[in-house]
Coordinates of C-alpha atoms (C1' of nucleotides) in Angstrom, one line a residue:
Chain A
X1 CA 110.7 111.3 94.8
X2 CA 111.5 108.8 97.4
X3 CA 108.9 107.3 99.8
X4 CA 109.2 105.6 103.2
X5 CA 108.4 102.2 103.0
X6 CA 105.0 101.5 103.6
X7 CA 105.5 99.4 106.8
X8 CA 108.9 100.8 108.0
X9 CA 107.7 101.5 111.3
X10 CA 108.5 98.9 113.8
X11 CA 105.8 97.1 115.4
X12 CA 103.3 96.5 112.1
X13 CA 102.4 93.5 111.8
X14 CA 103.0 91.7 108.7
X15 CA 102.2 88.4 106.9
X16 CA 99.2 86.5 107.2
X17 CA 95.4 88.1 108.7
X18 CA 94.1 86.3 111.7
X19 CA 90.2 86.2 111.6
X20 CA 90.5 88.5 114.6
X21 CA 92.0 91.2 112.2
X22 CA 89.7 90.6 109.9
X23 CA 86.8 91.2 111.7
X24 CA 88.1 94.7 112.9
X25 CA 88.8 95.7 109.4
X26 CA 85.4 94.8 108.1
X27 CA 83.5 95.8 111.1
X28 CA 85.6 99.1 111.0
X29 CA 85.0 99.8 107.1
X30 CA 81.4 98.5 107.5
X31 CA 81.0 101.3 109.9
X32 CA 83.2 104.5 108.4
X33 CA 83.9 103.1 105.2
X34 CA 87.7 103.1 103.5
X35 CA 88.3 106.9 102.6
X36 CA 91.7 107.2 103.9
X37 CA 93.7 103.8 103.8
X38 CA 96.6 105.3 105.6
X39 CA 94.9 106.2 108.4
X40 CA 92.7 103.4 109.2
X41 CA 94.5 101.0 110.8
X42 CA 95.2 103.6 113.9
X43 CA 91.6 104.5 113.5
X44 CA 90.5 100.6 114.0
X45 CA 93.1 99.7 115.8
X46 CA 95.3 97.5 113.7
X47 CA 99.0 96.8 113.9
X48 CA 98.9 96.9 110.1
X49 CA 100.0 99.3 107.4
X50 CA 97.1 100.9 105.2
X51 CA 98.5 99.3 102.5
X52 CA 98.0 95.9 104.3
X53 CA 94.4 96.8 105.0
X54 CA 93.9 98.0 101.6
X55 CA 95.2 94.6 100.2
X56 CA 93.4 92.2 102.7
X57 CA 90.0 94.1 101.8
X58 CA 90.1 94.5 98.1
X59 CA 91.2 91.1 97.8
X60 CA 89.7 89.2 100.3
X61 CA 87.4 90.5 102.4
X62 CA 85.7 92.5 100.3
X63 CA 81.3 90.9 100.1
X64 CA 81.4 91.2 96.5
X65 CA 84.5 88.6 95.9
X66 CA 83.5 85.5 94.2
X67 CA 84.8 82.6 95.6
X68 CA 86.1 79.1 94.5
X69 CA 87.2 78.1 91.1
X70 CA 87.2 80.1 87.9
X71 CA 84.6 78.4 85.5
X72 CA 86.1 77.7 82.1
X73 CA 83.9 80.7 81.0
X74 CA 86.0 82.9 82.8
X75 CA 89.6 81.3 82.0
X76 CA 88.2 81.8 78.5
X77 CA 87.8 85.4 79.0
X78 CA 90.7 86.3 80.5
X79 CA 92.8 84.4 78.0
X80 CA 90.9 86.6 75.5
X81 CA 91.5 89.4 77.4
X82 CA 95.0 89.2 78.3
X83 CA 95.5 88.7 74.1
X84 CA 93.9 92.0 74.0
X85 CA 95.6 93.9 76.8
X86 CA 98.3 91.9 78.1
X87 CA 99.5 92.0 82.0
X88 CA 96.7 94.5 82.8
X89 CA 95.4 92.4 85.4
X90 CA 93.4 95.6 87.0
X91 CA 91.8 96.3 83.5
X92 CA 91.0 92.1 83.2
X93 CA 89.6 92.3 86.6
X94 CA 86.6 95.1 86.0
X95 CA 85.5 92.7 83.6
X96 CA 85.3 89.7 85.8
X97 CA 83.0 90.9 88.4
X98 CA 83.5 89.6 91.9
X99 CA 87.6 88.7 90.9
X100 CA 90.0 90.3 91.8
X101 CA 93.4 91.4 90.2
X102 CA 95.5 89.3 92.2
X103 CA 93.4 86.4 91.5
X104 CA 93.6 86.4 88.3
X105 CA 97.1 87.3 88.0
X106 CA 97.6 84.1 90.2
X107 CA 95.3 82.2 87.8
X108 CA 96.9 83.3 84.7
X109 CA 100.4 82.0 86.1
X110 CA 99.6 78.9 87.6
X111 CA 97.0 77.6 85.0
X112 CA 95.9 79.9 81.6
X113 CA 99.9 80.6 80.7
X114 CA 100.5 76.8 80.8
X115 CA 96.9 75.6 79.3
X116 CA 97.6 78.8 76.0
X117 CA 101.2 76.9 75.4
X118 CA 99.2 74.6 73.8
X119 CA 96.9 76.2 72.5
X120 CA 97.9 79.5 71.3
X121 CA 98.6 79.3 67.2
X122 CA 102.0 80.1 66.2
X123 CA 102.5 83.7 65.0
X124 CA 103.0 84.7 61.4
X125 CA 103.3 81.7 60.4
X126 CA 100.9 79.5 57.8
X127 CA 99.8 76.3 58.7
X128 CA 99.6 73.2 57.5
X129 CA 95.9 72.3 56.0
X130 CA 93.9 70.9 58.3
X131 CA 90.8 68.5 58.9
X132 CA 87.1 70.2 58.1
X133 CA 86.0 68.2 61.3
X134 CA 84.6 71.1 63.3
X135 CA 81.6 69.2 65.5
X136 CA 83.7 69.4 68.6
X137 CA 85.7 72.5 68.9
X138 CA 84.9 76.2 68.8
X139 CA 85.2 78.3 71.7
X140 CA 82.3 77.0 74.0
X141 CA 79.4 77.4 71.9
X142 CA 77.6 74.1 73.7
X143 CA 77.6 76.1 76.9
X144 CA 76.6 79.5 75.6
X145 CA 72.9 80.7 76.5
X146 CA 70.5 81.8 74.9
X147 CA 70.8 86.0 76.3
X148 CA 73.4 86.2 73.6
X149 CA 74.4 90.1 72.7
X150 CA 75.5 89.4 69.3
X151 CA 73.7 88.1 66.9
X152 CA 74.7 86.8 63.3
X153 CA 73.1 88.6 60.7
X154 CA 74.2 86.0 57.8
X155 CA 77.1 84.6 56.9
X156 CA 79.2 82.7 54.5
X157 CA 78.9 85.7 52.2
X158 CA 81.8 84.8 49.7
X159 CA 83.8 87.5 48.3
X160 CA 86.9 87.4 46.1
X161 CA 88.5 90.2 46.9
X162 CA 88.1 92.8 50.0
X163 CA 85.0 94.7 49.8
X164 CA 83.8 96.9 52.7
X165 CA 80.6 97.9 53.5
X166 CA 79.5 101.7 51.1
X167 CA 79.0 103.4 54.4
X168 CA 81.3 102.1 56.5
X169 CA 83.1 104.4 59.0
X170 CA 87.0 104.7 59.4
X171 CA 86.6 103.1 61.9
X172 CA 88.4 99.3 61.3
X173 CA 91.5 97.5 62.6
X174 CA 92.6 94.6 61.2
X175 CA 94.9 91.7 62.2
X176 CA 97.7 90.3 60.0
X177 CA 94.3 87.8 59.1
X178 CA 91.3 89.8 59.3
X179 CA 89.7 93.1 58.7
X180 CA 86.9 94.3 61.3
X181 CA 84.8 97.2 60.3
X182 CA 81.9 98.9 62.2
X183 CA 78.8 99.7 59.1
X184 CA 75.6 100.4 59.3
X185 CA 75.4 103.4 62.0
X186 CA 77.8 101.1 64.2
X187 CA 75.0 98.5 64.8
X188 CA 76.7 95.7 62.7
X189 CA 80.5 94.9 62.7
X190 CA 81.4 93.2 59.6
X191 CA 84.8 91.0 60.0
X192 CA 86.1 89.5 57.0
X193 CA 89.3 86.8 56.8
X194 CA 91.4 87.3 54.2
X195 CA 94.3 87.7 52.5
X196 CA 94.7 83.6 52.8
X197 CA 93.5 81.4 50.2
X198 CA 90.7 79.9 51.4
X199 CA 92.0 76.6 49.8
X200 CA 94.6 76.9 52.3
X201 CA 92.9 76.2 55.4
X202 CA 89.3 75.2 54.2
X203 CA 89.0 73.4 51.1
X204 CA 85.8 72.6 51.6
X205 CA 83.3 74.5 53.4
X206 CA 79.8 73.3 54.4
X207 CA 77.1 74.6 56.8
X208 CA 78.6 72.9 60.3
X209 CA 81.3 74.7 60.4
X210 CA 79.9 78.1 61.1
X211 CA 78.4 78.4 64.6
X212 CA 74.9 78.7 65.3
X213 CA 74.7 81.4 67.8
X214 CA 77.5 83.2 69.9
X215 CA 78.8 82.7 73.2
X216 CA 78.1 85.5 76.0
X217 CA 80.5 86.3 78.8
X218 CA 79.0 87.2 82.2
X219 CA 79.8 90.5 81.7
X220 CA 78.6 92.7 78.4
X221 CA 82.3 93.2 77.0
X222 CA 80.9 91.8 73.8
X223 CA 83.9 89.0 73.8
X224 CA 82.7 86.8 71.9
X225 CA 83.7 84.2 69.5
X226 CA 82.9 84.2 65.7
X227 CA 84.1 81.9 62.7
X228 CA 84.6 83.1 59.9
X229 CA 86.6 81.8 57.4
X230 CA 89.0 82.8 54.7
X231 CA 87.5 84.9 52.2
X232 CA 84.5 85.3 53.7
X233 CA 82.3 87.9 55.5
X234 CA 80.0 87.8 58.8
X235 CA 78.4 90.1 59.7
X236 CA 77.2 91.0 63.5
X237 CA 74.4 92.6 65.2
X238 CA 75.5 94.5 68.0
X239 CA 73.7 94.9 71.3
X240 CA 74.2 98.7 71.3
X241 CA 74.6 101.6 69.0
X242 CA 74.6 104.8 70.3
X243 CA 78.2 105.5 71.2
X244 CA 80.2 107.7 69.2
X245 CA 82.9 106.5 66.9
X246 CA 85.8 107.6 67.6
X247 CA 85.3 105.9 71.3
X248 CA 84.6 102.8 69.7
X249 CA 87.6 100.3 68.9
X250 CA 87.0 96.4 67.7
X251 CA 89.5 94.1 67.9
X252 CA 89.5 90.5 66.4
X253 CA 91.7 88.0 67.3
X254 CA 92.4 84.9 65.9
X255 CA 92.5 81.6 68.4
X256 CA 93.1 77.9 67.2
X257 CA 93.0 75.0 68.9
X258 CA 94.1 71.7 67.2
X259 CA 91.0 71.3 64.7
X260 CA 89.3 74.5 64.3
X261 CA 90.6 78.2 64.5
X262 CA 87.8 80.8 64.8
X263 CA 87.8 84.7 65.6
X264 CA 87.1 86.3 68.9
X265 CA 85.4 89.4 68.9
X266 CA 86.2 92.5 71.7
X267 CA 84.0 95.4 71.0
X268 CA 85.1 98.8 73.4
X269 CA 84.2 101.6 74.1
X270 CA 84.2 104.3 76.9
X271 CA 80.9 105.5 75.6
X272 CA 78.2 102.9 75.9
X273 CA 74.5 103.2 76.5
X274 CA 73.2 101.4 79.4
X275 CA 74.5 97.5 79.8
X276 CA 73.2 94.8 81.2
X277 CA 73.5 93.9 84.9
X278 CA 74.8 90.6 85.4
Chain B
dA1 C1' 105.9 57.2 107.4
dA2 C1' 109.4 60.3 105.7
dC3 C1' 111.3 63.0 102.5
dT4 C1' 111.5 65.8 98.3
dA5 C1' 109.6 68.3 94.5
dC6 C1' 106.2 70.9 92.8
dT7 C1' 102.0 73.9 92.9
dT8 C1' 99.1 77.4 94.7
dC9 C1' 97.9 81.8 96.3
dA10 C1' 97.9 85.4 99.9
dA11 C1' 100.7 89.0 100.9
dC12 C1' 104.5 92.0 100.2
dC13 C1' 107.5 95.2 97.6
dG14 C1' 108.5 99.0 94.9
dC15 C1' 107.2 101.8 91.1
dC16 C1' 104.0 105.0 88.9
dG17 C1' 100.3 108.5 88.3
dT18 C1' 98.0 112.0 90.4
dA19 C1' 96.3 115.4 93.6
dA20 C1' 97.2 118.7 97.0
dG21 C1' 100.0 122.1 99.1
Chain C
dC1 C1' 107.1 124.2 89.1
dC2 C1' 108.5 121.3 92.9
dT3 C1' 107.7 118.2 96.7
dT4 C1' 105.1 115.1 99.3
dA5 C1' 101.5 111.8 100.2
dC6 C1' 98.5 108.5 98.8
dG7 C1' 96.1 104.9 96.1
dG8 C1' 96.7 101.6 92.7
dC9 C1' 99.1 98.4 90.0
dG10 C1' 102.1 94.6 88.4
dG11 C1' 106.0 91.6 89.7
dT12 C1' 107.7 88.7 93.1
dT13 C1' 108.1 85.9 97.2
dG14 C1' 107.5 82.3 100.4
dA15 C1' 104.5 79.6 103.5
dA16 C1' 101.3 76.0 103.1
dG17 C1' 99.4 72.3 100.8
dT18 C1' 99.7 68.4 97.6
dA19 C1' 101.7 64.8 94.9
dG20 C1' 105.2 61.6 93.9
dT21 C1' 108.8 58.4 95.4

DNA sequence: AACTACTTCAACCGCCGTAAG
DNA sequence: CCTTACGGCGGTTGAAGTAGT
């Protein structure tokens, strides 16, 4: 299949809008709306390409954009996110309401790619024992709110040896670190570190380490960040749990920063009940 | 002030999936 | 089933802005 290109005719206009354009196009989709892309710039009057149009509106014009910088809530989230699905910027935007794709992509290159070269743990790899000074790090848990989804049901449960819950689903995945594992009629997720000796990494653990309450994204994707620590269990109260298992996949994945390393949390599903508005 | 290097980000390009004929 | 048209996506570009010398 081969395609014109989109602005091969002579006499579109390309490069940067002029507010003058801009007005037409919003006036114009305010008015009929955007159901054909191709045609609208004839239809308004444009000397654009649809494609043009459709690019200036979704990321630009469009009333629902949020403007000005991302808040370290958001870089957060899509660092998290891109972990999880990599270049999908589309798939990273839906959860960023008012951002757009190409913002994000921009963001990711120019700021998150360099900040995470720091900050992302080496792979595979065991590290060297660390300090048990945990009062300043974990993911953000000073600015969470109080309209947290998740809520720890206990923790530092030791167990010796990997135990799952009796009625526990198939319905886990692990990483090389951790097992994840929906129990209890999917309204607890139970993610247990292991494999590592907990001597390793914490040699001693005491009550400060484990965070009080978990951080909540402004949107309900359930990203959020847990410790737990080698060898133990924590177990999680989710904010829903009427969707169906096999639409349900968990993912933990493990972040570090120089003093702490902690799990974040990414609960999906195509199937959920009704969500928040944020 | 002038020049250069670097950064940012809006916009473009080309490919892909899908629907329609 | 094949072709075409379209919308959407991710990668890339280059102009504009900023920092450094």
């Amino acid at each position: 299949m081969v395609r014109a290109p989109c602005c091969e005719k002579m006499g579109l206009k390309k490069g940067p809008w002029i507010p003058e354009e801009d007005q037409i196009l919003i006036s114009f989709i305010q008015t009929n709306g955007h159901g054909n892309w191709r045609a609208l710039p004839k239809q308004a009057g444009l000397l654009r390409c649809g494609k043009s149009c459709r690019l200036r509106w979704t990321n630009y014009l469009r009333p629902d954009i949020k403007r000005g910088n991302f808040t370290k809530e958001e870089e957060e989230t899509i660092i998290q996110l891109h972990e999880m699905l990599g270049n999908r910027w589309s798939a990273i935007a839906a959860k960023l309401p008012g951002r757009t794709d190409n913002e994000i992509k921009n963001v990711w290159h120019t700021h998150l790619k360099k900040k995470l070269k720091d900050y992302k743990p080496p792979q595979n790899s065991k590290r060297h024992s660390k300090s048990k000074n945990h009062d300043s790090k974990g993911p953000t848990t000073s600015e969470s709110s109080n309209n947290s989804d998740l809520t720890i049901i206990n923790t530092q449960k030791h167990i010796d040896s990997p135990v799952l819950a009796p009625n526990s689903p198939q319905i886990s995945s692990s990483t090389e670190m951790s097992t994840v594992t929906l129990v209890d009629d999917h309204q607890m997720v139970v993610i247990k570190q292991e494999v590592m000796e907990s001597s390793e990494y914490f040699p001693e653990i005491d009550e400060s380490f484990w965070t009080d309450e978990l951080t909540t994204d402004n949107n309900w994707s359930s990203t959020d960040h847990v410790m737990v620590a080698a060898n133990q269990e924590l177990q999680v109260q989710l904010p829903f749990s009427s969707f169906k298992e096999e639409n349900v996949d968990i993912l933990a994945t493990k972040m570090e920063d120089d003093m702490d390393f902690w799990y974040n949390v990414f609960i999906k599903t195509d199937d959920l009940p009704e969500l928040p508005e944020f």
